[in-house]
C-alpha cells in the first residue's frame, strides 16, 4: 500500500499521497493542499520544494552522486563528447553513430548567425560584460526566427530551434569576446568539432594561422560536460518558469543566462578568480581571508565554497581538481592562483566553521583556474558555464513543454498593511 502523509489542521486530519522517484527519493504530494485545507506552504528559496517530476538528472547531495539520464558524471566526463552528452540530455538516450552524425551535421549547418546581428554587437560598449551581451543576443535570435515564437508549433519546428540555439551560442559567445577586444569577428569553421570551433572563433585572427591545441579542446569538452545539467538549480528553474508561460525557447534561455550570471550561481567562477587574485595581491595570507569569511559582520564569503544540495562533496569539483592539475602540467603552466586555491581549500576543510556547515569546494572553485590556463579571460568564465549548461536548459524546457506543465506561479504570505483609506496629498 502506498504511503500517506497526514497533516492536522484546525482539529481535522488531511491525507496526502507520498510519491517515490526511481532512486527512492520521497515527496509528499501537496498539490491539493490549498483546495483541501485553505493553507499554502512557505518555503523561501524552495529549499524543500519539488517543483516538478523530471527524468533528466539525478543527484544525491549527501552521497555526492550526479547522473545524467542514469549515466554517472565520472563516466561521461571521462569518455563522452559534449555533443553526445547534449543529445543524451535532450533526447533521453546516448545516440547511435548514425544519430550522432546527423545531430552533429545539423548543428554544424546552423553555426552562422544572421549578418545583421553583427551590428548589434557593434552598438555595445567595449566594456560591456559578455553575459549581458549574450543574454540579449540569445533573446534577439527570436526576432530572426518568428516561427519559433510558438513553442508548440510542431516537434520538427521545436527541434530546429533547439539545433539553431546549440549551434549559434558558441558563435555569439565568441563574438561577444571579439567585440569587447574590438577585434574582427571570426566565422565558424565547420570542419572543427564543437569545442575546437569555439576556440577557433575566440582565438584565431585573420592575420595568422591558428591551430587548436587538443589539450585545450579536450579540457574544454570535459568542463562543458561537467556543467551540462544540474536539475532544478536557479537558472534551470528560471528557464522552466519562463517557458511555462509558453514563451519561446530563445526568451526562456535568455532568462536562464541572466539567472546564471549572479555570483551566488554561475558567476561564482569569475568571483573565485577575482577572490584568489585579491588574496594573492594582499600577500597570500589565507588564514586572514578564512577568518573574514567566518565573520558574520563581514560580507566576504569564500567564493566557490558551499552548495545548496551537495553537503559532503561536489563530484564535479573532484573531477575538475584532477583535470586542473593535468591541464596545468600538460601546458607547463605554474599558476600561483592554484597554490592559493589549494591552501585555501586545506585551511577551510579543517576549520570547524566550514566543517559544521558542510561547506566544501563546489564545481566553480577550480574551473576558473583551468579556464585561465586555456587562455579564457575572466569575464568570459560565466559565458563558458552558459555554453556548458545550454543542453541541460534545453532538455528541461523540452520536458516541461512535453509534460504540459502548468504555468509556474508561486503564492505568498502577505505581510503588508491591512486595508486603509486613501488620504489626499495635502493631508499626508
Ligand atoms: N563562505 C562563508 N560562509 C558560507 C559560505 C561561504 N562560501 N556559504 C555558506 N556559508 C554559511 C552561511 O553564512 C550560513 O551560515 P549560518 O548558518 O551561520 O548563517 C551557512 O553557511 C549556510 O549558508 P546558506 O547561505 O544558508 O546556504 P544556501 O544553501 O542558501 O547557499 C550558496 C548556498 C549560495 C552556494 C552559498 O554556499 C554561497 O554563497 N557560496 C558562495 C558562492 C558560490 O560559490 N556559488 C556557486 C554555487 S555552485 C553553482 O551555482 C554552480
CSV table of C-alpha atoms and ligand atoms in Angstrom, one decimal:
chain,number,residue,atom,x,y,z
A,1,UNK,CA,0.0,0.0,0.0
A,2,UNK,CA,1.3,3.4,-0.9
A,3,UNK,CA,2.4,5.7,2.0
A,4,UNK,CA,0.2,8.6,3.2
A,5,UNK,CA,1.2,11.8,4.9
A,6,UNK,CA,-1.2,13.2,7.4
A,7,UNK,CA,-1.5,16.9,8.3
A,8,UNK,CA,-3.6,18.0,11.3
A,9,UNK,CA,-5.1,21.5,11.0
A,10,UNK,CA,-7.9,23.1,13.0
A,11,UNK,CA,-8.7,19.8,14.5
A,12,UNK,CA,-9.1,18.0,11.2
A,13,UNK,CA,-6.8,15.4,9.6
A,14,UNK,CA,-5.9,15.6,5.9
A,15,UNK,CA,-4.2,12.9,4.0
A,16,UNK,CA,-1.7,13.5,1.1
A,17,UNK,CA,-0.1,10.8,-1.0
A,18,UNK,CA,3.6,10.1,-0.7
A,19,UNK,CA,5.3,9.7,-4.1
A,20,UNK,CA,8.6,8.0,-4.8
A,21,UNK,CA,11.1,8.5,-7.6
A,22,UNK,CA,13.1,5.8,-9.4
A,23,UNK,CA,16.1,6.4,-7.0
A,24,UNK,CA,13.7,6.1,-4.0
A,25,UNK,CA,13.5,9.9,-3.3
A,26,UNK,CA,10.3,10.6,-1.4
A,27,UNK,CA,8.0,13.6,-1.6
A,28,UNK,CA,4.6,14.5,-0.1
A,29,UNK,CA,2.4,15.5,-2.9
A,30,UNK,CA,0.7,18.6,-1.6
A,31,UNK,CA,-0.7,19.8,-5.0
A,32,UNK,CA,-4.2,19.6,-3.5
A,33,UNK,CA,-3.3,21.2,-0.2
A,34,UNK,CA,-4.8,24.6,-0.7
A,35,UNK,CA,-8.0,23.2,-2.1
A,36,UNK,CA,-8.4,20.8,0.8
A,37,UNK,CA,-7.3,23.0,3.7
A,38,UNK,CA,-7.1,26.6,2.6
A,39,UNK,CA,-3.4,26.7,3.6
A,40,UNK,CA,-0.3,27.0,1.5
A,41,UNK,CA,3.3,26.0,2.3
A,42,UNK,CA,6.0,28.6,2.9
A,43,UNK,CA,9.5,27.6,1.7
A,44,UNK,CA,11.7,30.6,0.9
A,45,UNK,CA,14.4,29.7,-1.6
A,46,UNK,CA,12.4,26.5,-2.3
A,47,UNK,CA,14.8,24.5,-0.1
A,48,UNK,CA,12.3,21.7,0.4
A,49,UNK,CA,10.0,22.2,-2.6
A,50,UNK,CA,10.0,19.8,-5.6
A,51,UNK,CA,8.8,21.9,-8.5
A,52,UNK,CA,8.4,19.1,-10.9
A,53,UNK,CA,9.0,15.4,-11.7
A,54,UNK,CA,11.9,15.1,-14.1
A,55,UNK,CA,13.7,12.2,-15.8
A,56,UNK,CA,16.8,14.1,-16.8
A,57,UNK,CA,19.3,14.4,-14.0
A,58,UNK,CA,19.6,12.7,-10.7
A,59,UNK,CA,21.7,14.0,-7.9
A,60,UNK,CA,22.2,12.9,-4.3
A,61,UNK,CA,23.8,15.8,-2.4
A,62,UNK,CA,24.6,13.7,0.7
A,63,UNK,CA,26.4,11.0,-1.3
A,64,UNK,CA,27.9,13.2,-3.9
A,65,UNK,CA,26.2,11.5,-6.8
A,66,UNK,CA,25.4,13.1,-10.2
A,67,UNK,CA,23.8,11.2,-13.1
A,68,UNK,CA,22.6,12.4,-16.5
A,69,UNK,CA,19.8,10.1,-17.7
A,70,UNK,CA,21.3,7.3,-15.5
A,71,UNK,CA,24.9,7.7,-16.6
A,72,UNK,CA,27.4,8.8,-13.9
A,73,UNK,CA,29.2,12.2,-14.4
A,74,UNK,CA,32.5,10.4,-13.9
A,75,UNK,CA,32.0,8.1,-16.9
A,76,UNK,CA,30.6,10.8,-19.1
A,77,UNK,CA,33.4,13.3,-18.3
A,78,UNK,CA,36.0,10.6,-18.9
A,79,UNK,CA,34.5,9.0,-22.1
A,80,UNK,CA,31.9,11.1,-23.9
A,81,UNK,CA,32.0,14.2,-26.2
A,82,UNK,CA,30.0,17.2,-25.2
A,83,UNK,CA,27.7,16.8,-28.2
A,84,UNK,CA,27.0,13.2,-27.3
A,85,UNK,CA,26.0,14.4,-23.8
A,86,UNK,CA,23.9,17.2,-25.2
A,87,UNK,CA,22.0,14.6,-27.3
A,88,UNK,CA,21.7,12.3,-24.3
A,89,UNK,CA,20.2,15.1,-22.1
A,90,UNK,CA,17.8,16.4,-24.8
A,91,UNK,CA,16.6,13.2,-26.3
A,92,UNK,CA,17.0,10.8,-23.4
A,93,UNK,CA,19.5,8.2,-24.7
A,94,UNK,CA,23.0,8.1,-25.9
A,95,UNK,CA,23.0,8.4,-29.7
A,96,UNK,CA,24.0,5.7,-32.1
A,97,UNK,CA,26.8,6.6,-34.5
A,98,UNK,CA,24.2,7.5,-37.2
A,99,UNK,CA,22.1,9.6,-34.8
A,100,UNK,CA,25.3,11.4,-33.6
A,101,UNK,CA,26.5,12.1,-37.2
A,102,UNK,CA,23.1,13.5,-38.1
A,103,UNK,CA,22.9,15.6,-34.9
A,104,UNK,CA,26.5,16.9,-35.4
A,105,UNK,CA,25.9,17.7,-39.0
A,106,UNK,CA,22.7,19.5,-38.3
A,107,UNK,CA,24.4,21.6,-35.6
A,108,UNK,CA,27.3,22.4,-37.9
A,109,UNK,CA,24.8,23.7,-40.6
A,110,UNK,CA,23.5,26.3,-38.2
A,111,UNK,CA,26.6,27.8,-36.7
A,112,UNK,CA,26.4,31.1,-38.6
A,113,UNK,CA,24.4,33.9,-37.2
A,114,UNK,CA,22.5,36.4,-39.3
A,115,UNK,CA,24.8,39.1,-40.6
A,116,UNK,CA,22.5,41.8,-39.3
A,117,UNK,CA,23.3,40.7,-35.7
A,118,UNK,CA,26.9,41.9,-36.2
A,119,UNK,CA,25.5,45.4,-35.9
A,120,UNK,CA,24.0,44.7,-32.5
A,121,UNK,CA,27.4,43.7,-31.2
A,122,UNK,CA,29.0,46.9,-32.5
A,123,UNK,CA,26.5,49.0,-30.6
A,124,UNK,CA,27.7,47.7,-27.3
A,125,UNK,CA,30.4,49.5,-25.4
A,126,UNK,CA,33.8,47.6,-25.3
A,127,UNK,CA,33.5,47.2,-21.6
A,128,UNK,CA,30.1,45.5,-21.8
A,129,UNK,CA,30.0,42.3,-19.7
A,130,UNK,CA,29.7,39.4,-22.1
A,131,UNK,CA,26.9,37.8,-20.1
A,132,UNK,CA,24.8,40.9,-20.7
A,133,UNK,CA,25.6,40.8,-24.4
A,134,UNK,CA,24.9,37.0,-24.5
A,135,UNK,CA,21.5,37.2,-22.8
A,136,UNK,CA,20.4,40.0,-25.2
A,137,UNK,CA,21.7,38.2,-28.3
A,138,UNK,CA,20.0,35.0,-27.4
A,139,UNK,CA,16.7,36.7,-26.9
A,140,UNK,CA,17.3,38.7,-30.2
A,141,UNK,CA,17.6,35.4,-32.1
A,142,UNK,CA,13.8,35.1,-31.6
A,143,UNK,CA,13.3,38.2,-33.8
A,144,UNK,CA,15.0,36.4,-36.7
A,145,UNK,CA,13.0,33.2,-36.4
A,146,UNK,CA,9.4,34.3,-35.9
A,147,UNK,CA,8.2,30.7,-36.4
A,148,UNK,CA,9.9,29.9,-33.1
A,149,UNK,CA,7.6,32.2,-31.2
A,150,UNK,CA,5.0,29.4,-30.8
A,151,UNK,CA,6.9,26.7,-28.9
A,152,UNK,CA,4.2,24.2,-29.6
A,153,UNK,CA,4.0,24.7,-33.4
A,154,UNK,CA,5.3,21.2,-34.2
A,155,UNK,CA,8.0,18.8,-32.9
A,156,UNK,CA,10.1,19.5,-36.1
A,157,UNK,CA,9.9,23.3,-35.5
A,158,UNK,CA,11.0,22.7,-31.9
A,159,UNK,CA,13.9,20.5,-33.0
A,160,UNK,CA,15.0,23.2,-35.5
A,161,UNK,CA,15.0,25.9,-32.8
A,162,UNK,CA,17.0,23.6,-30.5
A,163,UNK,CA,19.6,22.9,-33.2
A,164,UNK,CA,19.9,26.6,-34.1
A,165,UNK,CA,20.4,27.6,-30.5
A,166,UNK,CA,23.0,24.8,-29.8
A,167,UNK,CA,24.8,25.9,-33.0
A,168,UNK,CA,24.8,29.6,-32.5
A,169,UNK,CA,25.5,30.0,-28.8
A,170,UNK,CA,29.3,29.4,-29.2
A,171,UNK,CA,29.4,31.9,-32.2
A,172,UNK,CA,27.5,34.6,-30.1
A,173,UNK,CA,29.7,33.9,-27.1
A,174,UNK,CA,33.0,34.1,-29.0
A,175,UNK,CA,31.8,37.3,-30.8
A,176,UNK,CA,30.9,38.9,-27.6
A,177,UNK,CA,34.6,38.5,-26.6
A,178,UNK,CA,35.9,39.6,-30.0
A,179,UNK,CA,33.7,42.7,-29.8
A,180,UNK,CA,35.0,43.5,-26.3
A,181,UNK,CA,38.5,43.4,-27.7
A,182,UNK,CA,37.4,45.3,-30.8
A,183,UNK,CA,38.9,42.5,-32.9
A,184,UNK,CA,37.4,41.3,-36.1
A,185,UNK,CA,34.8,38.5,-35.7
A,186,UNK,CA,36.0,35.1,-36.8
A,187,UNK,CA,33.4,33.0,-38.7
A,188,UNK,CA,32.8,29.4,-37.6
A,189,UNK,CA,34.9,26.6,-39.2
A,190,UNK,CA,32.6,23.7,-39.8
A,191,UNK,CA,35.3,21.1,-40.1
A,192,UNK,CA,36.1,21.6,-36.4
A,193,UNK,CA,34.3,19.9,-33.6
A,194,UNK,CA,32.1,21.9,-31.2
A,195,UNK,CA,34.8,22.8,-28.7
A,196,UNK,CA,37.6,23.4,-31.3
A,197,UNK,CA,35.3,25.6,-33.4
A,198,UNK,CA,34.5,27.7,-30.3
A,199,UNK,CA,38.2,28.1,-29.5
A,200,UNK,CA,38.9,29.0,-33.2
A,201,UNK,CA,36.3,31.7,-33.1
A,202,UNK,CA,37.7,33.0,-29.8
A,203,UNK,CA,41.4,33.0,-30.5
A,204,UNK,CA,42.0,32.9,-34.3
A,205,UNK,CA,42.9,36.1,-36.1
A,206,UNK,CA,42.5,36.8,-39.8
A,207,UNK,CA,46.2,37.8,-39.9
A,208,UNK,CA,47.7,34.5,-38.7
A,209,UNK,CA,47.2,30.7,-38.7
A,210,UNK,CA,45.7,29.3,-35.5
A,211,UNK,CA,45.7,25.6,-34.7
A,212,UNK,CA,43.6,24.4,-31.8
A,213,UNK,CA,45.6,22.6,-29.1
A,214,UNK,CA,44.0,19.2,-28.5
A,215,UNK,CA,44.8,19.5,-24.7
A,216,UNK,CA,42.8,22.7,-24.6
A,217,UNK,CA,39.9,21.3,-26.7
A,218,UNK,CA,39.7,18.2,-24.6
A,219,UNK,CA,39.8,20.1,-21.3
A,220,UNK,CA,37.0,22.3,-22.6
A,221,UNK,CA,35.0,19.3,-23.6
A,222,UNK,CA,35.3,17.9,-20.1
A,223,UNK,CA,34.4,21.2,-18.4
A,224,UNK,CA,31.3,21.6,-20.6
A,225,UNK,CA,30.1,18.1,-19.8
A,226,UNK,CA,30.5,18.8,-16.1
A,227,UNK,CA,28.3,21.8,-16.4
A,228,UNK,CA,25.7,20.4,-18.8
A,229,UNK,CA,22.9,19.9,-16.3
A,230,UNK,CA,22.2,20.1,-12.6
A,231,UNK,CA,18.5,19.5,-12.2
A,232,UNK,CA,16.3,22.3,-10.7
A,233,UNK,CA,19.0,24.9,-9.9
A,234,UNK,CA,18.4,28.7,-10.0
A,235,UNK,CA,18.9,29.2,-13.8
A,236,UNK,CA,17.2,26.0,-14.8
A,237,UNK,CA,14.2,26.8,-12.7
A,238,UNK,CA,14.2,30.2,-14.3
A,239,UNK,CA,14.2,28.6,-17.8
A,240,UNK,CA,11.3,26.3,-16.8
A,241,UNK,CA,9.2,29.0,-15.2
A,242,UNK,CA,9.7,31.4,-18.1
A,243,UNK,CA,8.9,28.6,-20.5
A,244,UNK,CA,5.8,27.6,-18.5
A,245,UNK,CA,4.2,30.8,-19.8
A,246,UNK,CA,4.7,29.4,-23.3
A,247,UNK,CA,7.4,32.0,-24.0
A,248,UNK,CA,9.7,30.8,-26.8
A,249,UNK,CA,12.9,28.9,-26.3
A,250,UNK,CA,15.2,31.8,-27.0
A,251,UNK,CA,13.4,34.0,-24.5
A,252,UNK,CA,13.5,31.2,-21.9
A,253,UNK,CA,17.2,30.5,-22.3
A,254,UNK,CA,18.0,34.2,-22.3
A,255,UNK,CA,16.3,34.4,-18.9
A,256,UNK,CA,18.4,31.4,-17.7
A,257,UNK,CA,21.6,33.1,-18.8
A,258,UNK,CA,20.6,36.2,-16.7
A,259,UNK,CA,19.9,34.0,-13.7
A,260,UNK,CA,23.2,32.2,-14.1
A,261,UNK,CA,25.1,35.5,-14.1
A,262,UNK,CA,24.8,36.1,-10.4
A,263,UNK,CA,27.9,35.4,-8.2
A,264,UNK,CA,25.9,33.0,-6.0
A,265,UNK,CA,25.3,30.8,-9.1
A,266,UNK,CA,27.3,30.6,-12.3
A,267,UNK,CA,29.0,34.0,-11.7
A,268,UNK,CA,30.9,32.3,-8.9
A,269,UNK,CA,33.6,31.1,-11.3
A,270,UNK,CA,34.6,34.7,-12.1
A,271,UNK,CA,34.2,35.6,-8.4
A,272,UNK,CA,36.6,32.8,-7.4
A,273,UNK,CA,39.4,34.0,-9.6
A,274,UNK,CA,38.9,37.6,-8.5
A,275,UNK,CA,39.0,36.5,-4.9
A,276,UNK,CA,42.2,34.4,-5.4
A,277,UNK,CA,43.8,37.4,-7.2
A,278,UNK,CA,42.7,39.7,-4.3
A,279,UNK,CA,44.3,37.2,-1.7
A,280,UNK,CA,47.4,37.0,-3.9
A,281,UNK,CA,47.8,40.8,-4.2
A,282,UNK,CA,47.2,41.1,-0.4
A,283,UNK,CA,50.2,38.9,0.3
A,284,UNK,CA,48.6,35.4,0.2
A,285,UNK,CA,47.6,35.2,3.9
A,286,UNK,CA,45.0,32.5,3.5
A,287,UNK,CA,44.1,32.4,7.2
A,288,UNK,CA,43.2,36.1,7.2
A,289,UNK,CA,40.6,35.5,4.5
A,290,UNK,CA,39.2,32.4,6.1
A,291,UNK,CA,38.7,34.4,9.2
A,292,UNK,CA,37.0,37.2,7.2
A,293,UNK,CA,34.7,34.5,5.6
A,294,UNK,CA,33.6,33.3,9.0
A,295,UNK,CA,32.9,36.8,10.4
A,296,UNK,CA,29.1,37.5,10.2
A,297,UNK,CA,29.8,41.3,10.3
A,298,UNK,CA,31.9,41.0,7.1
A,299,UNK,CA,30.1,40.5,3.8
A,300,UNK,CA,33.0,38.4,2.4
A,301,UNK,CA,32.2,34.8,1.6
A,302,UNK,CA,34.6,32.2,0.3
A,303,UNK,CA,33.5,32.1,-3.3
A,304,UNK,CA,33.4,28.6,-4.8
A,305,UNK,CA,32.6,27.1,-1.4
A,306,UNK,CA,29.2,25.7,-0.3
A,307,UNK,CA,26.3,24.4,-2.3
A,308,UNK,CA,22.6,24.2,-1.8
A,309,UNK,CA,22.4,20.5,-2.3
A,310,UNK,CA,25.9,19.0,-2.0
A,311,UNK,CA,26.7,18.6,1.7
A,312,UNK,CA,29.7,16.2,1.6
A,313,UNK,CA,31.4,16.9,-1.7
A,314,UNK,CA,30.6,18.1,-5.2
A,315,UNK,CA,31.5,15.2,-7.6
A,316,UNK,CA,32.2,17.7,-10.3
A,317,UNK,CA,34.7,19.5,-8.1
A,318,UNK,CA,36.6,16.2,-7.6
A,319,UNK,CA,36.9,15.7,-11.4
A,320,UNK,CA,37.8,19.3,-12.0
A,321,UNK,CA,40.5,19.4,-9.4
A,322,UNK,CA,42.2,16.5,-11.1
A,323,UNK,CA,41.7,18.0,-14.6
A,324,UNK,CA,43.1,21.2,-13.3
A,325,UNK,CA,46.4,19.5,-12.3
A,326,UNK,CA,46.5,17.6,-15.6
A,327,UNK,CA,46.0,20.6,-17.8
A,328,UNK,CA,48.4,22.8,-16.0
A,329,UNK,CA,51.1,20.1,-16.1
A,330,UNK,CA,50.5,19.3,-19.8
A,331,UNK,CA,50.6,23.0,-20.7
A,332,UNK,CA,53.6,23.6,-18.4
A,333,UNK,CA,51.8,26.4,-16.5
A,334,UNK,CA,52.7,27.3,-13.0
A,335,UNK,CA,49.8,29.4,-11.7
A,336,UNK,CA,50.2,31.0,-8.2
A,337,UNK,CA,46.4,31.1,-8.0
A,338,UNK,CA,46.3,27.3,-7.9
A,339,UNK,CA,48.7,27.3,-4.9
A,340,UNK,CA,46.4,29.8,-3.1
A,341,UNK,CA,43.3,27.8,-4.0
A,342,UNK,CA,44.9,24.6,-2.6
A,343,UNK,CA,46.0,26.3,0.6
A,344,UNK,CA,42.6,27.9,1.0
A,345,UNK,CA,40.8,24.6,0.5
A,346,UNK,CA,43.0,22.9,3.0
A,347,UNK,CA,42.6,25.5,5.7
A,348,UNK,CA,38.8,25.7,5.2
A,349,UNK,CA,38.3,22.0,5.2
A,350,UNK,CA,40.0,21.7,8.5
A,351,UNK,CA,38.1,24.6,10.1
A,352,UNK,CA,35.2,23.9,12.4
A,353,UNK,CA,33.1,26.7,10.8
A,354,UNK,CA,33.2,25.1,7.4
A,355,UNK,CA,33.0,21.5,8.7
A,356,UNK,CA,30.0,22.2,10.9
A,357,UNK,CA,28.1,23.8,8.0
A,358,UNK,CA,29.1,21.2,5.4
A,359,UNK,CA,30.8,23.8,3.2
A,360,UNK,CA,33.0,22.2,0.5
A,361,UNK,CA,34.6,23.4,-2.7
A,362,UNK,CA,32.0,23.4,-5.5
A,363,UNK,CA,32.4,22.9,-9.2
A,364,UNK,CA,33.5,26.5,-9.7
A,365,UNK,CA,36.3,26.5,-7.2
A,366,UNK,CA,38.7,25.1,-9.7
A,367,UNK,CA,37.1,25.7,-13.1
A,368,UNK,CA,38.3,29.3,-13.3
A,369,UNK,CA,41.9,28.1,-12.9
A,370,UNK,CA,41.5,25.8,-15.9
A,371,UNK,CA,39.8,28.5,-17.9
A,372,UNK,CA,42.7,30.8,-17.2
A,373,UNK,CA,45.2,28.1,-18.3
A,374,UNK,CA,43.2,27.8,-21.5
A,375,UNK,CA,43.5,31.5,-22.2
A,376,UNK,CA,39.9,32.3,-21.5
A,377,UNK,CA,39.6,35.8,-20.0
A,378,UNK,CA,38.0,36.1,-16.5
A,379,UNK,CA,34.8,37.9,-17.7
A,380,UNK,CA,34.1,35.0,-20.1
A,381,UNK,CA,34.1,32.3,-17.4
A,382,UNK,CA,30.3,32.5,-16.8
A,383,UNK,CA,29.8,32.6,-20.5
A,384,UNK,CA,31.6,29.3,-20.7
A,385,UNK,CA,29.3,27.9,-18.0
A,386,UNK,CA,26.3,29.1,-20.1
A,387,UNK,CA,27.6,27.2,-23.1
A,388,UNK,CA,28.0,24.1,-21.0
A,389,UNK,CA,24.6,24.4,-19.3
A,390,UNK,CA,22.7,25.0,-22.6
A,391,UNK,CA,21.8,21.3,-23.3
A,392,UNK,CA,20.5,21.0,-19.8
A,393,UNK,CA,18.4,24.1,-20.0
A,394,UNK,CA,17.0,22.9,-23.4
A,395,UNK,CA,16.3,19.4,-22.1
A,396,UNK,CA,14.5,20.8,-19.1
A,397,UNK,CA,12.5,23.2,-21.2
A,398,UNK,CA,11.6,20.5,-23.7
A,399,UNK,CA,10.5,18.1,-20.9
A,400,UNK,CA,8.4,20.9,-19.3
A,401,UNK,CA,6.6,21.7,-22.6
A,402,UNK,CA,6.1,18.0,-23.4
A,403,UNK,CA,4.6,17.3,-20.0
A,404,UNK,CA,2.2,20.3,-20.4
A,405,UNK,CA,3.2,21.6,-17.1
A,406,UNK,CA,1.0,24.4,-15.7
A,407,UNK,CA,2.3,28.0,-15.6
A,408,UNK,CA,4.7,28.5,-12.7
A,409,UNK,CA,3.0,30.8,-10.2
A,410,UNK,CA,4.0,30.5,-6.5
A,411,UNK,CA,1.9,32.0,-3.8
A,412,UNK,CA,3.0,34.2,-0.8
A,413,UNK,CA,2.1,35.1,2.7
A,414,UNK,CA,1.2,38.8,2.7
A,415,UNK,CA,2.9,40.8,5.5
A,416,UNK,CA,2.0,44.4,4.3
A,417,UNK,CA,-0.5,47.0,5.5
A,418,UNK,CA,-4.1,45.9,6.1
A,419,UNK,CA,-6.8,47.9,4.2
A,420,UNK,CA,-6.7,51.7,4.8
A,421,UNK,CA,-8.4,54.7,3.3
A,422,UNK,CA,-6.7,56.9,0.6
A,423,UNK,CA,-5.6,60.2,2.1
A,424,UNK,CA,-5.3,63.2,-0.2
A,425,UNK,CA,-1.8,64.6,-0.6
A,426,UNK,CA,-2.3,67.8,1.4
A,427,UNK,CA,-3.3,65.7,4.5
A,428,UNK,CA,-0.4,63.3,4.4
B,1,LIG,N1,31.6,31.3,2.9
B,1,LIG,C1,31.3,31.5,4.2
B,1,LIG,N2,30.2,31.1,4.8
B,1,LIG,C2,29.3,30.4,4.0
B,1,LIG,C3,29.5,30.2,2.6
B,1,LIG,C4,30.8,30.6,2.1
B,1,LIG,N3,31.0,30.4,0.8
B,1,LIG,N4,28.5,29.5,2.1
B,1,LIG,C5,27.6,29.4,3.1
B,1,LIG,N5,28.1,29.9,4.3
B,1,LIG,C6,27.5,29.9,5.6
B,1,LIG,C7,26.3,30.9,5.7
B,1,LIG,O1,26.8,32.1,6.2
B,1,LIG,C8,25.4,30.1,6.6
B,1,LIG,O2,25.9,30.3,7.9
B,1,LIG,P1,24.9,30.4,9.2
B,1,LIG,O3,24.2,29.1,9.3
B,1,LIG,O4,25.9,30.6,10.4
B,1,LIG,O5,24.0,31.5,8.9
B,1,LIG,C9,25.6,28.7,6.3
B,1,LIG,O6,26.9,28.6,5.7
B,1,LIG,C10,24.6,28.2,5.3
B,1,LIG,O7,24.6,29.0,4.1
B,1,LIG,P2,23.4,29.5,3.2
B,1,LIG,O8,23.7,30.7,2.5
B,1,LIG,O9,22.1,29.5,4.1
B,1,LIG,O10,23.2,28.2,2.2
B,1,LIG,P3,22.5,28.2,0.9
B,1,LIG,O11,22.2,26.8,0.6
B,1,LIG,O12,21.3,29.1,0.9
B,1,LIG,O13,23.5,28.8,-0.2
B,1,LIG,C11,25.4,29.0,-1.7
B,1,LIG,C12,24.4,28.1,-1.0
B,1,LIG,C13,24.6,30.2,-2.3
B,1,LIG,C14,26.1,28.3,-2.8
B,1,LIG,C15,26.4,29.5,-0.6
B,1,LIG,O14,27.1,28.5,-0.1
B,1,LIG,C16,27.3,30.6,-1.2
B,1,LIG,O15,27.0,31.8,-1.2
B,1,LIG,N6,28.5,30.1,-1.7
B,1,LIG,C17,29.5,31.0,-2.3
B,1,LIG,C18,29.0,31.3,-3.8
B,1,LIG,C19,29.3,30.1,-4.7
B,1,LIG,O16,30.3,29.5,-4.7
B,1,LIG,N7,28.2,29.9,-5.5
B,1,LIG,C20,28.3,28.8,-6.5
B,1,LIG,C21,27.4,27.7,-6.2
B,1,LIG,S1,27.6,26.3,-7.3
B,1,LIG,C22,26.8,26.8,-8.7
B,1,LIG,O17,25.9,27.5,-8.7
B,1,LIG,C23,27.4,26.4,-9.9
